[in-house]
Coordinates of C-alpha atoms and ligand atoms in Angstrom, one line a residue:
X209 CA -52.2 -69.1 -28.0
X210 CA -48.6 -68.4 -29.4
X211 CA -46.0 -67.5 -27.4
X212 CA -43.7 -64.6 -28.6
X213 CA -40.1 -65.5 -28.7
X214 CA -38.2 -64.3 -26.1
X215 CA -36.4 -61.3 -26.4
X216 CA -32.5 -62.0 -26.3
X217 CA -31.1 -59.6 -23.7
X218 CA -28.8 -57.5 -24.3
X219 CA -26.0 -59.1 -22.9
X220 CA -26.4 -61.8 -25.6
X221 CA -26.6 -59.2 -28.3
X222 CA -22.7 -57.4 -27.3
X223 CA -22.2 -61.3 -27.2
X224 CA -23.2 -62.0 -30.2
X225 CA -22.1 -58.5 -32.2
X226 CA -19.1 -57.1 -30.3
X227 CA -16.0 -58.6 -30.5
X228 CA -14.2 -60.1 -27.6
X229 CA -12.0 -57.9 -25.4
X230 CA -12.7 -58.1 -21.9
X231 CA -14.1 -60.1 -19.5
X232 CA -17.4 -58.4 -18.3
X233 CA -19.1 -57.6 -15.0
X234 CA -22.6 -59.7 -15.7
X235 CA -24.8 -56.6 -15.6
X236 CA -26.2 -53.7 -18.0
X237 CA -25.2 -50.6 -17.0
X238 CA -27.8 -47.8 -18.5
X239 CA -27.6 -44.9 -16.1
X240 CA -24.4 -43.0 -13.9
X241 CA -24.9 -40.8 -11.4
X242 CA -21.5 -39.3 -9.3
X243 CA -19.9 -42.8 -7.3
X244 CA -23.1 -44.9 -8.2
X245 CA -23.9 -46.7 -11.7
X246 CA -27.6 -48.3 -12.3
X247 CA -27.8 -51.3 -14.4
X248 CA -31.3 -52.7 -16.1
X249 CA -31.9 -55.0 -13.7
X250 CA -33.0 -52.2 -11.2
X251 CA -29.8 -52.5 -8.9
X252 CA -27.5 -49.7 -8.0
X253 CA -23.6 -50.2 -7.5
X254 CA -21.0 -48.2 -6.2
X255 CA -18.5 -47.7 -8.8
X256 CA -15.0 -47.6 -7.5
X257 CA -13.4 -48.3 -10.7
X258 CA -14.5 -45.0 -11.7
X259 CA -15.7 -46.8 -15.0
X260 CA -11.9 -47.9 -15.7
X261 CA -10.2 -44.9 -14.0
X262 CA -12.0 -42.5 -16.4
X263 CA -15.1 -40.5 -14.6
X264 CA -12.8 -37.9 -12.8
X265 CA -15.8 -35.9 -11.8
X266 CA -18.4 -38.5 -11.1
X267 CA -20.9 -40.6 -14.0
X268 CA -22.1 -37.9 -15.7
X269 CA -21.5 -34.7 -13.4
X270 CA -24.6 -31.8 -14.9
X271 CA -21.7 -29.2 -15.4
X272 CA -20.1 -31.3 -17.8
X273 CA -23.0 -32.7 -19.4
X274 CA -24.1 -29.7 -19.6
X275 CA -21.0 -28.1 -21.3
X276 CA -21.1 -30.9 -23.9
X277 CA -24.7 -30.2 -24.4
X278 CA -24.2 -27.0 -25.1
X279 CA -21.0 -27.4 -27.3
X280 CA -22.7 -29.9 -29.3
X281 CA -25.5 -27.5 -30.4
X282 CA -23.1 -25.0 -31.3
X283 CA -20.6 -27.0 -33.2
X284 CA -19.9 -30.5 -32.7
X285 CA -16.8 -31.2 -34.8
X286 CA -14.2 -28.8 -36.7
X287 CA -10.6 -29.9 -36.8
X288 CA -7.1 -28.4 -35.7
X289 CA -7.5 -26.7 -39.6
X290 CA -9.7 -23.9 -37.8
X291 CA -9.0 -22.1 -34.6
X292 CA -11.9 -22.6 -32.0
X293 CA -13.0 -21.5 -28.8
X294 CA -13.6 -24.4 -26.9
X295 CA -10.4 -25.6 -28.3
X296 CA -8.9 -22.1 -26.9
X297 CA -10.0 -22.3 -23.7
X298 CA -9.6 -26.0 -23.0
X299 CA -5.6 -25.6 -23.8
X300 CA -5.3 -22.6 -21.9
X301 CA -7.4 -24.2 -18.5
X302 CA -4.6 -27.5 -18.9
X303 CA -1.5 -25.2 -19.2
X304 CA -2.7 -23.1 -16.1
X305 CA -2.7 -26.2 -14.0
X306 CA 0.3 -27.8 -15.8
X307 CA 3.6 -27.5 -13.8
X308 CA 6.1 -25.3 -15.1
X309 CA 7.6 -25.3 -17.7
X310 CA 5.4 -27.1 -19.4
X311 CA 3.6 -24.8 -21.5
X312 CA 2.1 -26.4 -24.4
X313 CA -0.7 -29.2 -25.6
X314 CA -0.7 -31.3 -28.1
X315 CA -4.5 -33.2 -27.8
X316 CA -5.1 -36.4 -28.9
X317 CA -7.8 -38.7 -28.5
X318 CA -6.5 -41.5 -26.1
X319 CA -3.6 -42.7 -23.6
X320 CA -1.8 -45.1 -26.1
X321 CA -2.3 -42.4 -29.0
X322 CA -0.6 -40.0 -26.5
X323 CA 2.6 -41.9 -25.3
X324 CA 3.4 -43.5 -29.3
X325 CA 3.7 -39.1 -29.7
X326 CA 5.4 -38.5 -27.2
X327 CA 7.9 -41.3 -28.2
X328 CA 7.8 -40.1 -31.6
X329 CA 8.9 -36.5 -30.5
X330 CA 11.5 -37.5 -27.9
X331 CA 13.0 -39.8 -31.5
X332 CA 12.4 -37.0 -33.7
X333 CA 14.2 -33.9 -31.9
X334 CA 17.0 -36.4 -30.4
X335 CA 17.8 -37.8 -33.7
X336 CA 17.8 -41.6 -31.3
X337 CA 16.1 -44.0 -31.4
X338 CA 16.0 -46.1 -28.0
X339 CA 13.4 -45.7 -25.5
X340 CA 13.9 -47.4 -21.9
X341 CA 10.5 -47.7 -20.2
X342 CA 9.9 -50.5 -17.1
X343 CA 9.2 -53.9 -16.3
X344 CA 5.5 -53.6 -14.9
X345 CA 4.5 -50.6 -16.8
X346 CA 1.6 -50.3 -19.4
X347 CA 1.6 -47.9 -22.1
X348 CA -1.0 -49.1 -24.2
X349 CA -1.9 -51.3 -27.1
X350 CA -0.8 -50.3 -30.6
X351 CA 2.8 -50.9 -31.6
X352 CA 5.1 -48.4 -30.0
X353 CA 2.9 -48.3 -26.7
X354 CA 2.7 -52.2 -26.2
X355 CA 6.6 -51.9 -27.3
X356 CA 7.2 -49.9 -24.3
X357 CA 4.9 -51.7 -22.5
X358 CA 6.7 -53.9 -19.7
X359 CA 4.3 -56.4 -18.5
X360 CA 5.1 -59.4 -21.0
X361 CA 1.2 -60.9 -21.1
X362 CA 0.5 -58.0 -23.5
X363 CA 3.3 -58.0 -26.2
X364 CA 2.8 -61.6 -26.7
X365 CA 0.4 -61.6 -29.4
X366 CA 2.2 -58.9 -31.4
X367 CA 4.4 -59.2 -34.0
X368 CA 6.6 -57.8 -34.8
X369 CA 7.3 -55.3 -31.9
X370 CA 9.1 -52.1 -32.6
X371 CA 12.8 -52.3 -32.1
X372 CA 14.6 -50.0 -29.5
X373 CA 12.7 -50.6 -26.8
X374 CA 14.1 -52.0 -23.5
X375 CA 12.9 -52.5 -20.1
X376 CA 14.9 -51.5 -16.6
X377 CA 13.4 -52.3 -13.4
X378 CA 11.2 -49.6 -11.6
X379 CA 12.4 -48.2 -8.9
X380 CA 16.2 -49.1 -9.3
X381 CA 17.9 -46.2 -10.7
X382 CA 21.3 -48.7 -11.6
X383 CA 19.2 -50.5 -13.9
X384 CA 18.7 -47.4 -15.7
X385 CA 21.8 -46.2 -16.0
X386 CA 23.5 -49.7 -17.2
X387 CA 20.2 -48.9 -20.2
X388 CA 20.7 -45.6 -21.0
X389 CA 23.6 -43.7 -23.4
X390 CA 24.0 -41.6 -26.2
X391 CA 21.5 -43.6 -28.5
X392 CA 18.9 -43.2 -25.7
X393 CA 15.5 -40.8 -27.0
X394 CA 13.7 -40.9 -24.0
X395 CA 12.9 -42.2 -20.4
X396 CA 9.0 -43.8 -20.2
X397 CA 7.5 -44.4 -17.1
X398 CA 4.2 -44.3 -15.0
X399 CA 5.3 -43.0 -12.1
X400 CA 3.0 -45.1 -10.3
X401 CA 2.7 -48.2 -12.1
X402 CA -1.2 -49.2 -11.9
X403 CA -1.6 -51.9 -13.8
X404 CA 1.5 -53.5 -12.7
X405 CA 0.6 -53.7 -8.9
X406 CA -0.2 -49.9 -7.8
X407 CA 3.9 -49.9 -7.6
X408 CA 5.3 -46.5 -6.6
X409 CA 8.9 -45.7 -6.6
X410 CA 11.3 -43.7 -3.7
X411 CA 11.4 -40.0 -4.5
X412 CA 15.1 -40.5 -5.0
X413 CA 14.7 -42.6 -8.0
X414 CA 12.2 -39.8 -9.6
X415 CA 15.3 -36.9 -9.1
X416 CA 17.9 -39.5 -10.0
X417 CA 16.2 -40.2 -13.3
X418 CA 15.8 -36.4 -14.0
X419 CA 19.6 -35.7 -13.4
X420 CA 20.7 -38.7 -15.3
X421 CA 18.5 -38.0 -18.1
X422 CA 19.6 -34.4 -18.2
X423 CA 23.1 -35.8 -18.3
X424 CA 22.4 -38.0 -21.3
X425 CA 20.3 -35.5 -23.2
X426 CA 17.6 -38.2 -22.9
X427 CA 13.8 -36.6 -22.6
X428 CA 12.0 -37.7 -19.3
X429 CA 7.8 -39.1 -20.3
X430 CA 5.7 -39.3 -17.5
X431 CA 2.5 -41.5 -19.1
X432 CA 0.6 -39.7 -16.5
X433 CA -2.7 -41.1 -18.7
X434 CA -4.0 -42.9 -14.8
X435 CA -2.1 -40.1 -12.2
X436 CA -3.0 -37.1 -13.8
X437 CA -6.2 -35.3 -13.6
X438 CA -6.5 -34.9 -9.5
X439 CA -6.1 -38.9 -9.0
X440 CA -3.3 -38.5 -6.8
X441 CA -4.3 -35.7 -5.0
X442 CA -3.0 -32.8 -7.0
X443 CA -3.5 -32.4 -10.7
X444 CA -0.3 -34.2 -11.8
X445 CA 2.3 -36.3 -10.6
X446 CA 4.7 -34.1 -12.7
X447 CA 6.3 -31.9 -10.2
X448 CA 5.8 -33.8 -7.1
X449 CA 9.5 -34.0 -5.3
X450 CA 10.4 -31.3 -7.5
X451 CA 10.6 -33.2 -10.6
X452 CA 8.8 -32.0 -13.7
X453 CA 9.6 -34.3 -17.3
X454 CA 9.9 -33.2 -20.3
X455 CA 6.6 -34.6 -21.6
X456 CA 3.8 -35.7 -19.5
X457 CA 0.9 -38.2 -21.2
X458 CA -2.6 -38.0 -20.3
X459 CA -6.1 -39.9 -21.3
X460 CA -8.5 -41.3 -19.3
X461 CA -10.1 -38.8 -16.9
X462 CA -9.0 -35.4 -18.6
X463 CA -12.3 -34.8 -20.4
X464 CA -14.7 -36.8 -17.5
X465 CA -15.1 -39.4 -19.9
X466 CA -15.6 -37.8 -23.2
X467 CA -12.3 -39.7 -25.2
X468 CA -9.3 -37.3 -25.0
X469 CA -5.6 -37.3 -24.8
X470 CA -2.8 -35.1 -24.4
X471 CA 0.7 -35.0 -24.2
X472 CA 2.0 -31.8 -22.3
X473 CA 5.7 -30.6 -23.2
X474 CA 8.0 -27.9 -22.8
X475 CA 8.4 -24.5 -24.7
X476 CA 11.8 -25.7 -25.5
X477 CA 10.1 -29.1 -27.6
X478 CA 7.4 -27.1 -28.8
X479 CA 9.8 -24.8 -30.4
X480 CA 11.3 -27.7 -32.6
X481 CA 8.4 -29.0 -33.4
X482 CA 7.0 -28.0 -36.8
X483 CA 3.7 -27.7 -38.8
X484 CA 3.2 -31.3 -40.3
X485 CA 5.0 -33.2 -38.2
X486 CA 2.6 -34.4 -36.1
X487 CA -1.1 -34.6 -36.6
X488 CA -4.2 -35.9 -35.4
X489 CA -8.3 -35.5 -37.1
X490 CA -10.1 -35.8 -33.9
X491 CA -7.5 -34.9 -31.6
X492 CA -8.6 -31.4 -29.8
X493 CA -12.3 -31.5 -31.6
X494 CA -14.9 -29.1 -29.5
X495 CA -16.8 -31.8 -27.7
X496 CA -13.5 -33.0 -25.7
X497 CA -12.1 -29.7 -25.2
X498 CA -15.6 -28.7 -23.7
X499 CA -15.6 -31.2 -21.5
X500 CA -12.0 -31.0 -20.5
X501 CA -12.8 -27.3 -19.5
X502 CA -15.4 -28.3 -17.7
X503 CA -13.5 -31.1 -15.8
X504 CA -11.2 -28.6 -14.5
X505 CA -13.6 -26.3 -13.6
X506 CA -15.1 -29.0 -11.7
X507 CA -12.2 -30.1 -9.7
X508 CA -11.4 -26.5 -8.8
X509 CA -14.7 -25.5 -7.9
X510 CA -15.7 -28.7 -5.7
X511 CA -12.4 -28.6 -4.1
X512 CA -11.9 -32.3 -5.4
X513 CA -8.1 -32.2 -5.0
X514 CA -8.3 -31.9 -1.1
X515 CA -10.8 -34.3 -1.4
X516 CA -9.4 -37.0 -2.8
X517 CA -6.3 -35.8 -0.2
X518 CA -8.6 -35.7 3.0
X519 CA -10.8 -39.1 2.3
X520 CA -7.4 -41.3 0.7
X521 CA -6.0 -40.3 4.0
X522 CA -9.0 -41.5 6.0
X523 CA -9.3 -44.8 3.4
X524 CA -5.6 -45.4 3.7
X525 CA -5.6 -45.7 7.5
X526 CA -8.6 -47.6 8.2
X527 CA -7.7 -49.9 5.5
X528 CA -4.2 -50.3 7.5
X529 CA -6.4 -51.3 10.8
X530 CA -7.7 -54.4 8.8
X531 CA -7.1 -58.1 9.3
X532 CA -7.3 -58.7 5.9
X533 CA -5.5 -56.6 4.2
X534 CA -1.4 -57.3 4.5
X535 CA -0.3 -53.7 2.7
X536 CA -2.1 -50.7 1.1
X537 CA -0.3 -48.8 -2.0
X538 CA -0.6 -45.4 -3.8
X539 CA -1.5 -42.4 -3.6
X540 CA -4.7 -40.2 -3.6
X541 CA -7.5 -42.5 -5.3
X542 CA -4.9 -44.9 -7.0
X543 CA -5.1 -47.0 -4.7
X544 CA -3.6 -50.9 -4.5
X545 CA -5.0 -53.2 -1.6
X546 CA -2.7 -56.2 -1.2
X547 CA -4.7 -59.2 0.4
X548 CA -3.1 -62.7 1.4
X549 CA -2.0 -65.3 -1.6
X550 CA -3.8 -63.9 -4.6
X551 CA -7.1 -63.6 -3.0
X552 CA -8.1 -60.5 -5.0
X553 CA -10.7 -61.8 -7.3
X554 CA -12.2 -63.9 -4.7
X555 CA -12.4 -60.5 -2.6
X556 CA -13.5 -58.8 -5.9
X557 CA -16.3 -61.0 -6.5
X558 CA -17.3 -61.0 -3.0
X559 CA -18.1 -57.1 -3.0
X560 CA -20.1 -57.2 -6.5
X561 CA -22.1 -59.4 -4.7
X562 CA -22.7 -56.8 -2.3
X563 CA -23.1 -54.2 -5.5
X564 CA -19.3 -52.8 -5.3
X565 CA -17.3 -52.3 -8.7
X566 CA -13.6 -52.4 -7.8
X567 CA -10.3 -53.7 -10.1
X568 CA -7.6 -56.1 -10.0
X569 CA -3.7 -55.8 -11.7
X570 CA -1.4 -58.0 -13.2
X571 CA -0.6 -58.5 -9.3
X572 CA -2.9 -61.3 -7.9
X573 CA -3.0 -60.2 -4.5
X574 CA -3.8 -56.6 -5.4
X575 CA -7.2 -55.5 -5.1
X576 CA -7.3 -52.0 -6.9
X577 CA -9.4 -49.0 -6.7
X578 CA -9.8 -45.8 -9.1
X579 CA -12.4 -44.0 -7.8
X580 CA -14.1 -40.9 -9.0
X581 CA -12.1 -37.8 -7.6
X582 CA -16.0 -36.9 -5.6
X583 CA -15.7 -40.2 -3.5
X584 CA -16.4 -39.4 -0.1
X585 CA -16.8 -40.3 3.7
X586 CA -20.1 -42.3 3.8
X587 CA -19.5 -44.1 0.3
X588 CA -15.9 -45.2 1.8
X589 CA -17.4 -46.6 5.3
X590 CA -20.0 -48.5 2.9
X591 CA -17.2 -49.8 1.2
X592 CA -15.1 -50.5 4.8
X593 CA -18.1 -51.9 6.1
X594 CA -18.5 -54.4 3.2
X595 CA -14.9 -55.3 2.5
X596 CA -14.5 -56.0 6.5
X597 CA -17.6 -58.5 6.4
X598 CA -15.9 -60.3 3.6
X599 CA -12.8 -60.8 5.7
X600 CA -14.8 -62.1 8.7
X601 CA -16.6 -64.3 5.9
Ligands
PLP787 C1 -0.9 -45.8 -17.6 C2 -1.6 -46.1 -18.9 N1 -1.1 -45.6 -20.1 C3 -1.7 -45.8 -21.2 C4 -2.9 -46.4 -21.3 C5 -3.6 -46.6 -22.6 O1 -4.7 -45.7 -22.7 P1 -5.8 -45.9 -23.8 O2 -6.6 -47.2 -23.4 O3 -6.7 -44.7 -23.7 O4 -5.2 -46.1 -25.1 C6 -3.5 -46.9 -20.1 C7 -4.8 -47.6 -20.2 O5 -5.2 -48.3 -19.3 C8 -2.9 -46.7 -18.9 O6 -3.4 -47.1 -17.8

């Protein structure tokens, strides 16, 4: 009898075919479904990485697979050449939830496409050329966003970065000001930095930098590509202490996973900005703006703000209670868990045992989550219950 060769999973076969990037979890996800993800082993896990901080509304909510359904019968792809409905309706449902006064969209396709715009615009109508973004921030991965990007690890390997980039320390408005002068384009930041820690500044610093950049004649980017979109509680972090920037950048969850960015800007910018100048195929094609739409009407309609305000409060405070965990950061569902001497991956590996997907930072001891916005009470007290039996463990 001959034996058939064995099939080579799939695993080996990304292996083999797609290049390197990240280090995977060591399972085939096939199927999503709200907070839970099914891989094709036959397991189930709770997903509160929100597959990498994108799936605002849930894996594959039916109201937005069903609006990209439909779009993509209709017409799948025309570019910015035509006018379009989705396209209509998409920028109109963003600028409605948008604080004022920013009043117009400018889609692109992801975060780092997103920020290198709005960089390019805050150079282009200030005739400067510096940028000052933060130590601990990440902007992204092509030349201008790993250029403002502050974390070290990721400029590394390119060469050359872009000059007029510096880097003053978050949360210390001195820093900034010892940075910034009349060559100074723009001010960069994530208002909470994620990757760098879950790191969120006093609300002074957020007003200091809007006076001081007003002062200058600097523009003020919030890369709002992880806050924005409900994570935080309310649809963007631009406006929270009464500060609204110039520009605000967004990716990730806008479109509930469908790739789409945006960068958000006043009437003022728009009104210097002219045909030509800045352009983008893909960037506001049907299928995204669909989604997006959808998205929206998701979070309004499920009341996923107050949700995320309700059960962050409740996560927040019972996290506080444990043994374990020596600080909790953030805000809404960006949430850092700090856990003793670096311990994080040990704690992250611990709960995919127990079929929990949650993230680490460029901070060792920070244990992070991104949950969907629909994450609620019973998923939370599984994930309580679990983490609490790894710190008696
Ligand atoms: C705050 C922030 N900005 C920008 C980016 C880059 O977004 P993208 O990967 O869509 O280019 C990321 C990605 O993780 C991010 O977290």
């Amino acid at each position: 009898m001959t034996t058939q060769p064995q099939r080579r999973s799939l695993i080996e076969i990304e292996e083999q075919y797609q290049v390197a990037t990240y280090k995977k979890f060591p399972f085939v996800v096939e199927r999503g479904e709200d907070v839970w993800v099914y891989t094709t082993d036959g397991n189930r896990y709770l997903d509160l990485y929100g597959g990498h901080a994108v799936v605002s509304t849930g894996h594959s909510h039916p109201r937005v697979v069903r609006a990209i359904s439909e779009q993509a019968g209709r017409l799948l792809f025309y570019s910015n050449l035509v006018y379009n409905d989705a396209r209509a309706r998409a920028a109109e449902k963003l600028i409605e939830i948008a604080p004022e006064p920013l009043t117009k969209a400018f889609f692109v396709n992801s975060g780092t496409e997103a920020n290198e715009n709005a960089m390019k615009i805050a150079r282009m109508l200030t005739g400067r050329t510096k940028i000052i973004s933060f130590e601990g921030g990440f902007h992204g991965r092509t030349p201008g966003s790993v250029s403002a990007t502050g974390l070290p690890k990721y400029r590394e390997n390119v060469s050359p970065l872009l000059e007029g980039h510096v880097y003053a320390v978050f949360g210390d408005i001195e820093s900034v000001k010892t940075l910034l002068d009349e060559e100074t384009a723009g001010v960069l930041l994530e208002p909470i930095q994620s990757m760098g820690g879950v790191r969120m500044a006093e609300p002074e610093f957020y007003r200091s930098l809007r006076e001081i950049c007003d002062d200058a004649g600097a523009m003020l980017i919030y890369d709002e590509v992880q806050t924005g979109m409900g994570r935080t509680g309310e649809f963007f972090f631009g406006g929270r202490f009464d500060v609204v920037p110039d520009m605000i950048t967004l990716a990730k969850g806008i479109a509930s996973g469908v790739p789409m960015g945006a960068v958000l800007m006043t009437d003022a910018i728009d009104g210097e900005i002219k045909n030509g100048d800045l352009g983008t195929t893909f960037g506001g094609g049907p299928l995204a703006c669909a989604a997006l739409e959808a998205t929206v009407d998701v979070i309004r309609d499920e009341r996923l703000l107050e949700n995320v305000r309700e059960n962050s409060a409740y996560l927040f405070k019972e996290l506080r209670k444990m043994l374990l965990v020596e600080e909790v950061r953030g805000l809404g569902y960006l949430i850092g868990i700090k856990l003793p001497d670096g311990t994080a991956k040990a704690v992250q590996q611990g709960l995919l045992e127990k079929k929990i997907i949650t993230g680490l930072s460029e901070d060792p001891s920070i244990l992070r989550l991104l949950p969907p916005l629909s994450l609620r009470r019973p998923e939370i007290d599984l994930f309580l219950d679990e983490l609490s039996r790894i710190a008696l463990g």
